[in-house]
Every structure is written in C-alpha cells, then in structure tokens.
Short mmCIF file of C-alpha atoms and ligand atoms in Angstrom, two decimals:
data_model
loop_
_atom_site.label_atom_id
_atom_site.label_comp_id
_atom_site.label_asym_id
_atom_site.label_seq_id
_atom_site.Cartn_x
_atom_site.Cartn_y
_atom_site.Cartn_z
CA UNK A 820 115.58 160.85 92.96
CA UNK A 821 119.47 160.98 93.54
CA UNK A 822 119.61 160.92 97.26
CA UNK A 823 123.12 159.20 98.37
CA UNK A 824 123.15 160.52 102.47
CA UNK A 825 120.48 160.52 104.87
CA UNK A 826 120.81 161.57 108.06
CA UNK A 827 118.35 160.30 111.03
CA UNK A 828 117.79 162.47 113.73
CA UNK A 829 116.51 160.57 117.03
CA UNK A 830 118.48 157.43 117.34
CA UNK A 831 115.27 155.79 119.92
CA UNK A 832 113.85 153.09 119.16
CA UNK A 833 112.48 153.94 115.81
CA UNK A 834 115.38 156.30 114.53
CA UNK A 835 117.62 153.31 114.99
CA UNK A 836 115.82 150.80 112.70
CA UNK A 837 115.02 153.56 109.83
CA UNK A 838 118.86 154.34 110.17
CA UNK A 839 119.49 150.39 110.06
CA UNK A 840 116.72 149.63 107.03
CA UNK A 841 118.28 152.66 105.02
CA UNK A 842 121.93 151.59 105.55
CA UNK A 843 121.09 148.45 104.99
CA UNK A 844 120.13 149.28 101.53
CA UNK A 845 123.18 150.73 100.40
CA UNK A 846 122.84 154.35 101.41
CA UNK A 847 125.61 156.29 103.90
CA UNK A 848 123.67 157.31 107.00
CA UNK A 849 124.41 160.09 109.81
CA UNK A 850 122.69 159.21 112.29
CA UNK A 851 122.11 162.73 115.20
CA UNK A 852 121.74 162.75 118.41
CA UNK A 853 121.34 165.09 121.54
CA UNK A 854 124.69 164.32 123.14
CA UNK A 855 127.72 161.56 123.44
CA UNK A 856 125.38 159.39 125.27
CA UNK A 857 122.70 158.83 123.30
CA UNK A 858 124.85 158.27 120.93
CA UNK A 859 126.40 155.20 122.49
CA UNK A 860 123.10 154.15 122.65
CA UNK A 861 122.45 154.36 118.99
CA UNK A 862 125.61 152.02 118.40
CA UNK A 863 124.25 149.59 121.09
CA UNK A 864 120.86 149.67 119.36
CA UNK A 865 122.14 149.40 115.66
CA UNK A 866 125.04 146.56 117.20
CA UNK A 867 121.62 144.08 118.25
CA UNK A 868 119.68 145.03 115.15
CA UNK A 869 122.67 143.55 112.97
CA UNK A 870 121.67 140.25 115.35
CA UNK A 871 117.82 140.87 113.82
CA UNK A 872 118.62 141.74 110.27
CA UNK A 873 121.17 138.69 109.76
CA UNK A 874 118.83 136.75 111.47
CA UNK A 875 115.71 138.02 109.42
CA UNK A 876 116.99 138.14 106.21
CA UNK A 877 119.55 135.08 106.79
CA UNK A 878 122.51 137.24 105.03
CA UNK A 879 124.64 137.93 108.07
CA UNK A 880 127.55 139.52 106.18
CA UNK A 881 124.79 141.96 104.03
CA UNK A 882 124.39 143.11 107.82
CA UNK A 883 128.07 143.38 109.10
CA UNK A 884 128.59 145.53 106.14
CA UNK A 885 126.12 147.48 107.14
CA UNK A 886 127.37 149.48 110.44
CA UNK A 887 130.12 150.39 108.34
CA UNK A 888 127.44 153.08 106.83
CA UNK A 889 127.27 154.59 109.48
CA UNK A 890 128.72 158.33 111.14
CA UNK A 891 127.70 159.53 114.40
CA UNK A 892 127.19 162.86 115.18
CA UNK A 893 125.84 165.38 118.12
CA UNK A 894 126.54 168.52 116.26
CA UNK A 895 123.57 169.20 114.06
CA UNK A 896 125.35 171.42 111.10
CA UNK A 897 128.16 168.29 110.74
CA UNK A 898 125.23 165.91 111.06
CA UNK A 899 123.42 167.73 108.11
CA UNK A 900 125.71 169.40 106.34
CA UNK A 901 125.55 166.55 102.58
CA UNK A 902 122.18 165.45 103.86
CA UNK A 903 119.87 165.14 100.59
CA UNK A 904 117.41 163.83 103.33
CA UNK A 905 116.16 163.98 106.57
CA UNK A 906 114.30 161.98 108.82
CA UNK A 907 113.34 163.62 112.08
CA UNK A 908 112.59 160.53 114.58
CA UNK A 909 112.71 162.80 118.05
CA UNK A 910 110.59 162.55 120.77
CA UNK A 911 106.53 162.98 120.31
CA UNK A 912 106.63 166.16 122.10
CA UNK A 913 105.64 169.67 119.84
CA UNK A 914 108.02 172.15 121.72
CA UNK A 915 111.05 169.24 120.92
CA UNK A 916 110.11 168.92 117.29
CA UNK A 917 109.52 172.94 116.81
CA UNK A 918 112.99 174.14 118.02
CA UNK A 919 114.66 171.53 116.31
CA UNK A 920 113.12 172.48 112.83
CA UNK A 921 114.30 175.68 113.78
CA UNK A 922 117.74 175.01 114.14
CA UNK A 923 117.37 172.69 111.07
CA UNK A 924 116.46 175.25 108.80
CA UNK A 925 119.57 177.67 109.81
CA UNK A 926 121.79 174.69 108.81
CA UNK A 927 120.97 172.14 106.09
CA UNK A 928 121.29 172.36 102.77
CA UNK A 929 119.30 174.49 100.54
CA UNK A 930 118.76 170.42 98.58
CA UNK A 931 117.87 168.78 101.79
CA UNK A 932 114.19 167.53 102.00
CA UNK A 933 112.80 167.22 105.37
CA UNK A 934 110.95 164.18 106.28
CA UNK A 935 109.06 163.28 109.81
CA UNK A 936 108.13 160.01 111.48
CA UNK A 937 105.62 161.48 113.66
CA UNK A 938 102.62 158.99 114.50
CA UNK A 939 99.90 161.81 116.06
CA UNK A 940 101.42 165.13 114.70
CA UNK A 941 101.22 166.74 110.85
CA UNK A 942 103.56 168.12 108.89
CA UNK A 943 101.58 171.78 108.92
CA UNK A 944 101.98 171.65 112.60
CA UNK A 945 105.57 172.00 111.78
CA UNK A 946 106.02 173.74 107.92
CA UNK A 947 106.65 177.37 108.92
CA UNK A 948 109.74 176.48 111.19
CA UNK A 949 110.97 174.43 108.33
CA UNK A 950 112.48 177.33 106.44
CA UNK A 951 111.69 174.94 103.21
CA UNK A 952 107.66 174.12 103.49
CA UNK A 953 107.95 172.21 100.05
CA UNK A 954 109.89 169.98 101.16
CA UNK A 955 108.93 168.39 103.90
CA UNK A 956 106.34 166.07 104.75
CA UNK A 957 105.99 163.50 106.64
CA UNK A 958 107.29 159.72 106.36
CA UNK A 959 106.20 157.62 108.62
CA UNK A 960 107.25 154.05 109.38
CA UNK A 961 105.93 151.38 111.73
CA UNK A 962 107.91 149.92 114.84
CA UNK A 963 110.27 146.88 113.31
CA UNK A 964 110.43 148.40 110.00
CA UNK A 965 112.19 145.72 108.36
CA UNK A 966 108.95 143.14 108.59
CA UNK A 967 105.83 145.68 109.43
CA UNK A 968 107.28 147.60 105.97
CA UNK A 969 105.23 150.39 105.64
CA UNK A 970 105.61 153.91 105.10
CA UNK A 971 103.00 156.25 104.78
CA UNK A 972 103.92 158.93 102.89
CA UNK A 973 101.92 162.32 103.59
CA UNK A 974 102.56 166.20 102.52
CA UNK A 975 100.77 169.62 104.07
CA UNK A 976 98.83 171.44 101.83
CA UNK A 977 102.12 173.68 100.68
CA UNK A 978 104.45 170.71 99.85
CA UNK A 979 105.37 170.21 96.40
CA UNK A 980 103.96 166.86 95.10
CA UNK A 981 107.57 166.50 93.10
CA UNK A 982 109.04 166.30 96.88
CA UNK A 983 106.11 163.64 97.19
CA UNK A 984 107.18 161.61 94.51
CA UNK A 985 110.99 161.17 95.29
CA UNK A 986 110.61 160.56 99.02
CA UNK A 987 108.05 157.51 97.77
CA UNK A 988 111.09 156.44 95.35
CA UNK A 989 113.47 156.62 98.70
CA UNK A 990 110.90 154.63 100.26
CA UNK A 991 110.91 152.22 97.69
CA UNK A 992 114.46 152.03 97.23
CA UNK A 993 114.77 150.81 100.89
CA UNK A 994 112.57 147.87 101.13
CA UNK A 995 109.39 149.86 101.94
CA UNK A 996 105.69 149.91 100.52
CA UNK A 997 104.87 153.34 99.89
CA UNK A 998 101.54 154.58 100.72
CA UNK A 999 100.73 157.98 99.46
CA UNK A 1000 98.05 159.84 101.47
CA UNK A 1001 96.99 162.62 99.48
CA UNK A 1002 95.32 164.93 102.13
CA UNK A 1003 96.78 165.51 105.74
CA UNK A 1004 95.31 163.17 108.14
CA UNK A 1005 95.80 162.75 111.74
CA UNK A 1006 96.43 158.96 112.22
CA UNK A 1007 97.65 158.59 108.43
CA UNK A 1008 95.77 155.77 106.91
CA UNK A 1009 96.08 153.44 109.43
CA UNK A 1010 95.01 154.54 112.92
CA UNK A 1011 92.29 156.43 110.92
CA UNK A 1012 90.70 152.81 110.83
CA UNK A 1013 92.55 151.19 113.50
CA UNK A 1014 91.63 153.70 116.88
CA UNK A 1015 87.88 153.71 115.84
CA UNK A 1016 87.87 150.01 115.26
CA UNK A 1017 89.58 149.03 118.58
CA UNK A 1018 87.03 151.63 120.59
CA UNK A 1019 83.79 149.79 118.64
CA UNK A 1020 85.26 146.66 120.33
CA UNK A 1021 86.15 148.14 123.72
CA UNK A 1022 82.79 149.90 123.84
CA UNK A 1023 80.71 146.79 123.21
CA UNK A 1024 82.59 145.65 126.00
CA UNK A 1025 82.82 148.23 128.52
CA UNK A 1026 79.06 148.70 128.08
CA UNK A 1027 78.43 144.71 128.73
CA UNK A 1028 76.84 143.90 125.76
CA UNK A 1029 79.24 141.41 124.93
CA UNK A 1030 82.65 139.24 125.94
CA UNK A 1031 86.43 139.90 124.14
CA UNK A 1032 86.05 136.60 122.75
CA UNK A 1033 82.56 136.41 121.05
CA UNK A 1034 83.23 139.94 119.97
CA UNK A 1035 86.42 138.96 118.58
CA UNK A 1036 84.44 135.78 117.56
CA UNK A 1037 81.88 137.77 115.47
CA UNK A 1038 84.52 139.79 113.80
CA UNK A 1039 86.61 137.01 113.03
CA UNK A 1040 83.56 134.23 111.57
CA UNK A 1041 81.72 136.96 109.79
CA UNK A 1042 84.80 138.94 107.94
CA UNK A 1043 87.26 136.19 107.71
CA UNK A 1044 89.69 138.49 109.38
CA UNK A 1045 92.27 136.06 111.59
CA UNK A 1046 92.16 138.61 114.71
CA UNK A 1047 89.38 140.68 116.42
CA UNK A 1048 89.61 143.74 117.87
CA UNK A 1049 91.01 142.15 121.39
CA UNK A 1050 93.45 140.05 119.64
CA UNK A 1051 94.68 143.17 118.44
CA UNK A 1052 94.77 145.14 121.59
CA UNK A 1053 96.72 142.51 123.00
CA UNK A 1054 99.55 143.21 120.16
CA UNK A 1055 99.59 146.83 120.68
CA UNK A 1056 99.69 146.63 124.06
CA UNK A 1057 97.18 147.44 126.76
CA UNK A 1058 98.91 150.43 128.01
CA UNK A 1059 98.88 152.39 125.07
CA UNK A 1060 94.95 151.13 124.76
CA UNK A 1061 94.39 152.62 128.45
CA UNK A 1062 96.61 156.04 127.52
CA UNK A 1063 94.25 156.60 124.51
CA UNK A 1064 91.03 155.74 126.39
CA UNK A 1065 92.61 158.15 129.23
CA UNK A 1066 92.65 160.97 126.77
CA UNK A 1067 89.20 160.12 125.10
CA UNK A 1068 87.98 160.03 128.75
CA UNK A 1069 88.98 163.82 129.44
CA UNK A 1070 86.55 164.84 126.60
CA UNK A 1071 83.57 162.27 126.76
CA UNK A 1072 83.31 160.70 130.59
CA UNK A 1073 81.36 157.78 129.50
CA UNK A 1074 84.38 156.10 128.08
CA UNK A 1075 86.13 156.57 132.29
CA UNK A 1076 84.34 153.06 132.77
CA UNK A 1077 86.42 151.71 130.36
CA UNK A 1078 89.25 153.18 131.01
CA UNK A 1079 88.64 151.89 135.10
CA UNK A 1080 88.36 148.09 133.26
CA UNK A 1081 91.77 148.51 131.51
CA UNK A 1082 93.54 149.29 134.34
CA UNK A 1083 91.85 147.13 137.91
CA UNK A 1084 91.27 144.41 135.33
CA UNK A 1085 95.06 144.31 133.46
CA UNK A 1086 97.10 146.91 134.13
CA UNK A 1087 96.97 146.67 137.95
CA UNK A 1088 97.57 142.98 137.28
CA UNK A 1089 100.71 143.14 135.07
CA UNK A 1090 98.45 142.14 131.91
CA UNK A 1091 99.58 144.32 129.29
CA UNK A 1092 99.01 141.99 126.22
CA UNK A 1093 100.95 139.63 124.51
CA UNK A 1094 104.48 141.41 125.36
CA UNK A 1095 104.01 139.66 129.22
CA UNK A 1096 102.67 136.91 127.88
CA UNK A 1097 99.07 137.80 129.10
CA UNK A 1098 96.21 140.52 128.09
CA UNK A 1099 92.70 139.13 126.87
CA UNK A 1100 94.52 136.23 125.96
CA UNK A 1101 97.20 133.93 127.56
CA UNK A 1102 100.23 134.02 124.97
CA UNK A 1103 101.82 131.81 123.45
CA UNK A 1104 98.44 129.57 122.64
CA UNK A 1105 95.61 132.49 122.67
CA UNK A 1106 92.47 130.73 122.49
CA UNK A 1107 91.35 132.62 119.15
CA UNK A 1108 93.89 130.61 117.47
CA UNK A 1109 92.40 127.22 118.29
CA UNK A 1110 91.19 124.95 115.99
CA UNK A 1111 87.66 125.10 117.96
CA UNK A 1112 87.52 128.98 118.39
CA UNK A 1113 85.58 129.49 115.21
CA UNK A 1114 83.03 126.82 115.65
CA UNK A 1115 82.15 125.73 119.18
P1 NAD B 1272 112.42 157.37 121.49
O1 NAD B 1272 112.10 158.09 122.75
O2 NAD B 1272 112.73 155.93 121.51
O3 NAD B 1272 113.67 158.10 120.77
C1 NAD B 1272 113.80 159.50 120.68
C2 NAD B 1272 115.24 159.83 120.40
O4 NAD B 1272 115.34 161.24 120.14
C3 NAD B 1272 116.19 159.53 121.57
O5 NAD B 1272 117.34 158.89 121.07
C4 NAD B 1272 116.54 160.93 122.11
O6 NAD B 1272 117.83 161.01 122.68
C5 NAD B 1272 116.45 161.76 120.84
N1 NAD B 1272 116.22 163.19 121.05
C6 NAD B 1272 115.60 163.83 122.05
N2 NAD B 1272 115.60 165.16 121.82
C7 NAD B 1272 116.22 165.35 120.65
C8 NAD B 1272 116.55 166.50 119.87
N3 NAD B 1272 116.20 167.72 120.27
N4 NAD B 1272 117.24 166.31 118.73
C9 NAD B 1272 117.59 165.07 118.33
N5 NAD B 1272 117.30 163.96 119.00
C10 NAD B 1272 116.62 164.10 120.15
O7 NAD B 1272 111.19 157.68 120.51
P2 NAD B 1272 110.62 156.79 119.30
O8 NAD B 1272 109.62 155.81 119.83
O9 NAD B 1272 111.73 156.34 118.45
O10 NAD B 1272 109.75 157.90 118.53
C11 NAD B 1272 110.36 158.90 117.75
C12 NAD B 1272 109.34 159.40 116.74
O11 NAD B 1272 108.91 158.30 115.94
C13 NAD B 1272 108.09 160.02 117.32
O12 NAD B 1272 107.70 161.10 116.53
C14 NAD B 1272 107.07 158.90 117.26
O13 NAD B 1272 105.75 159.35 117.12
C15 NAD B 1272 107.50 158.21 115.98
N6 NAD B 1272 107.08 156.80 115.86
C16 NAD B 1272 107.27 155.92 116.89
C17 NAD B 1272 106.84 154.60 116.76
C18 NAD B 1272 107.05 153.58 117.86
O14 NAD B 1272 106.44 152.50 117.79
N7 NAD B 1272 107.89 153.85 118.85
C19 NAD B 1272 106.24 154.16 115.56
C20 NAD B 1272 106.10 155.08 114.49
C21 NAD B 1272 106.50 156.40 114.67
#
C-alpha cells in the first residue's frame, strides 16, 4: 500500500470526520463537494472537529496541523485527479450514489481504488457503474470515527482480494480496526447482530411480556453485558428505532403496534433517547447504571 492522497466525497457529517481521521494521520486529503456551499460547510465542520481531536487526543497542535491537509474542491476531475483513494460518503440515496460512480469512472485515475461508507447499501449494488469493479468495495466507518474506530471492510464478489488487503492497511494506517467481512452482507457485521437484537427486545415489549428494564435486566445479570437492548436504543436514538420498525411494519403488520408505542409513547413526547436527555431512561443517571439495578 503506497496511497499518499485521498479524496472524500460527501463532506456531511461522516465525510467530514473520515476526511479529519485521515488527515490527521499524515495523509493530504481533497475533500468534494456538490457546490461552494457545502463546501463552507465542510471547513465549518472540520474547524469544530480540530476543537474534538485536540481535545480527545490532548495534542492540540497534532490537530492545527491538520487542516493544513486539506484542498477543497466542487469540480470532481480536480477533486480526483492524484486520488490513489476514494471514499464516497454521499447521501444514502441509490440514484445519488449511481450517477456519481458514473461520473467517477469517466474521471479518476486508472490507480484510484474506490471505497464506500454506505451503512444499508453493497458494493454490487454499485460495481458496474464503477468502470473499475476490482477495486472498489466498501469501507465503512461508524459516526465519531476517532473513538467508535471501526471500519468494516467488505468487497462484492468481483473485487480483487489484493484491493482488500491494502484498503485494510489504509485503515490501519489511520487509527482504525479493520474488520474484514469476507462475503457481502447487508448490515456488515454489526447491524447483522445489532437490528435483530434490538427487535428481540422491542418485541418482548411491544407484545407485553415484559418491561425495558427487567428485559434489559435479564440481558444485563445473565450475560454480563453493561447495557440491554433499551439502554442501547436510547444511544442510537429512538427515531432511527421507529424509522426501522416503520419499514419492518410495511412488510409484517404485527410489528405497527410497536411502531404506535415508539412514537405516542416518545416520539410525540420529545423522548428520543439519551441525545434529549430522555428515552427509556432519564440521562445523565439512567437507572441501569445504579449500584442497585442488578440486584434489587
Ligand atoms: P450527510 O447528509 O451528513 O452528508 C452528505 C454529504 O454529501 C453532504 O455534504 C452533501 O452536500 C453531499 N452530497 C450530496 N450529493 C452529493 C453528490 N452528488 N456528490 C458529492 N457529494 C454530495 O450524510 P452522512 O450521514 O454523512 O452519510 C453519508 C454516507 O455515510 C451514507 O452512505 C451513510 O449511510 C454513511 N454512514 C453514515 C453514518 C452516520 O451515522 N451518519 C454512519 C456510517 C455510515
């Protein structure tokens, strides 16, 4: 692996912290963009998380040094055009993502591999508009990259596992914990285990056989794990619980009870989880970290 400049396409709120981990370990980043605007943006959100990586990593100068990494651009053949890598980070939408591969392909590099941060698509949704199917796959990071470090690493069936093998040694070379999954996977390895877990625990509820907390309870005692499933909803948010239940709802209608709880019992009441201070728990004490929780 001899990759020197990255670009990041989709400065949001995740193409801004990969562009802001990758600088940050040494490497010259482009960072793309629609238009002039969003681009302002991206230099408001990479000027705060200079604030979080000084902060996080106490080294505020390693940080200052860092936005000079950076180069802005809105044309896609500038932004691209020495790009050993790239990291699509655009909107979760499959008409965005297609045309954009498409334009990709007419102007990077014949060296550049392609690499995207998609959380619910897979790379073979994508590898025919690539222009390049053997090199691209996907990398995908977690929201604040620089603590939640991982970065799932996952290829279509056409990618070439050489590809594979240097985008883990980027990965590594950047402060992340590469996780190679060796088969495409909706959900990667995480949400495989994640969605059905949180939907065990919303089912029990939603079908009254039990409370958040003595499910949580259970969970917690019997595994040693130090959050249940409702403990965890609250982190992820309630909203994105409901959206998911929502779209489970369209298929199966027995989950629509649930999905009725979510919102007249939290959403309609400005409880989205631990982000408003309130979801199944009240934040900053939640009850399932009390001493007594465990035993009483
Ligand atoms: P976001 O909406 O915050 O940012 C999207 C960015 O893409 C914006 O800056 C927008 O201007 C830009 N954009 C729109 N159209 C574009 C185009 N055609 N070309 C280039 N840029 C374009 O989105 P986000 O939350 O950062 O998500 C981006 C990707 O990262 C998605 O695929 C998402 O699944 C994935 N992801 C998000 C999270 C998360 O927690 N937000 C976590 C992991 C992965």
């Amino acid at each position: 692996m001899d990759f020197k400049n990255i670009t990041v396409a989709g400065s949001g709120v995740l193409g801004s912290q990969i562009a802001f981990q990758t600088a940050f370990h040494g490497y010259n980043v482009t960072v793309y963009d629609i238009n002039e605007e969003a681009l302002v943006k991206a230099e408001e959100r990479l000027a705060s998380l200079k604030e979080v990586y000084a902060n996080f990593f106490k080294d505020a100068e390693k940080a200052e040094k860092t936005l000079g990494r950076f180069t802005f651009s809105a044309n896609l053949a500038e932004a691209v055009k020495d790009a050993d890598l790239v990291i699509e980070a655009i909107p979760e939408i499959v008409a965005i993502k297609k045309s954009f591969y498409e334009e990709l392909a007419k102007v990077a590099p014949e060296k550049a591999i392609f690499a995207s941060n998609s959380s619910t698509m897979v790379p073979s949704q994508f590898a025919d508009y690539t222009g390049r199917p053997e090199k691209f796959l996907a990398l995908h990071f977690a929201n604040e990259v620089w603590e939640k470090n991982t970065a799932e690493i996952m290829g279509h069936a056409g990618t070439d596992e050489s590809i594979a093998q240097q985008v883990i040694e980027f990965a590594k070379s950047i402060g992340m914990i590469p996780l190679h999954v060796k088969k495409e996977q909706p959900g990667y390895i995480l949400n495989s285990l994640l969605v059905p877990f949180l939907s065990a625990g919303q089912g029990l509820w939603a079908t009254g056989v039990a409370d958040p907390e003595t499910i949580d309870k259970t969970w917690m005692i019997a595994t040693g794990a130090p959050m249940g499933p409702f403990a965890i909803l609250d982190v992820v948010g309630i909203q994105t619980a409901y959206n998911i239940v929502l779209a489970q709802a369209q298929a199966d209608p027995t989950k629509q009870p649930l999905a009725d709880m979510l919102k007249s019992q939290f959403l309609d009441q400005g409880k989205t989880g631990q982000g408003t201070g309130e979801g199944f728990y009240k934040y900053p004490n939640p009850r399932y970290l009390d001493a007594d929780f465990l035993k009483a």
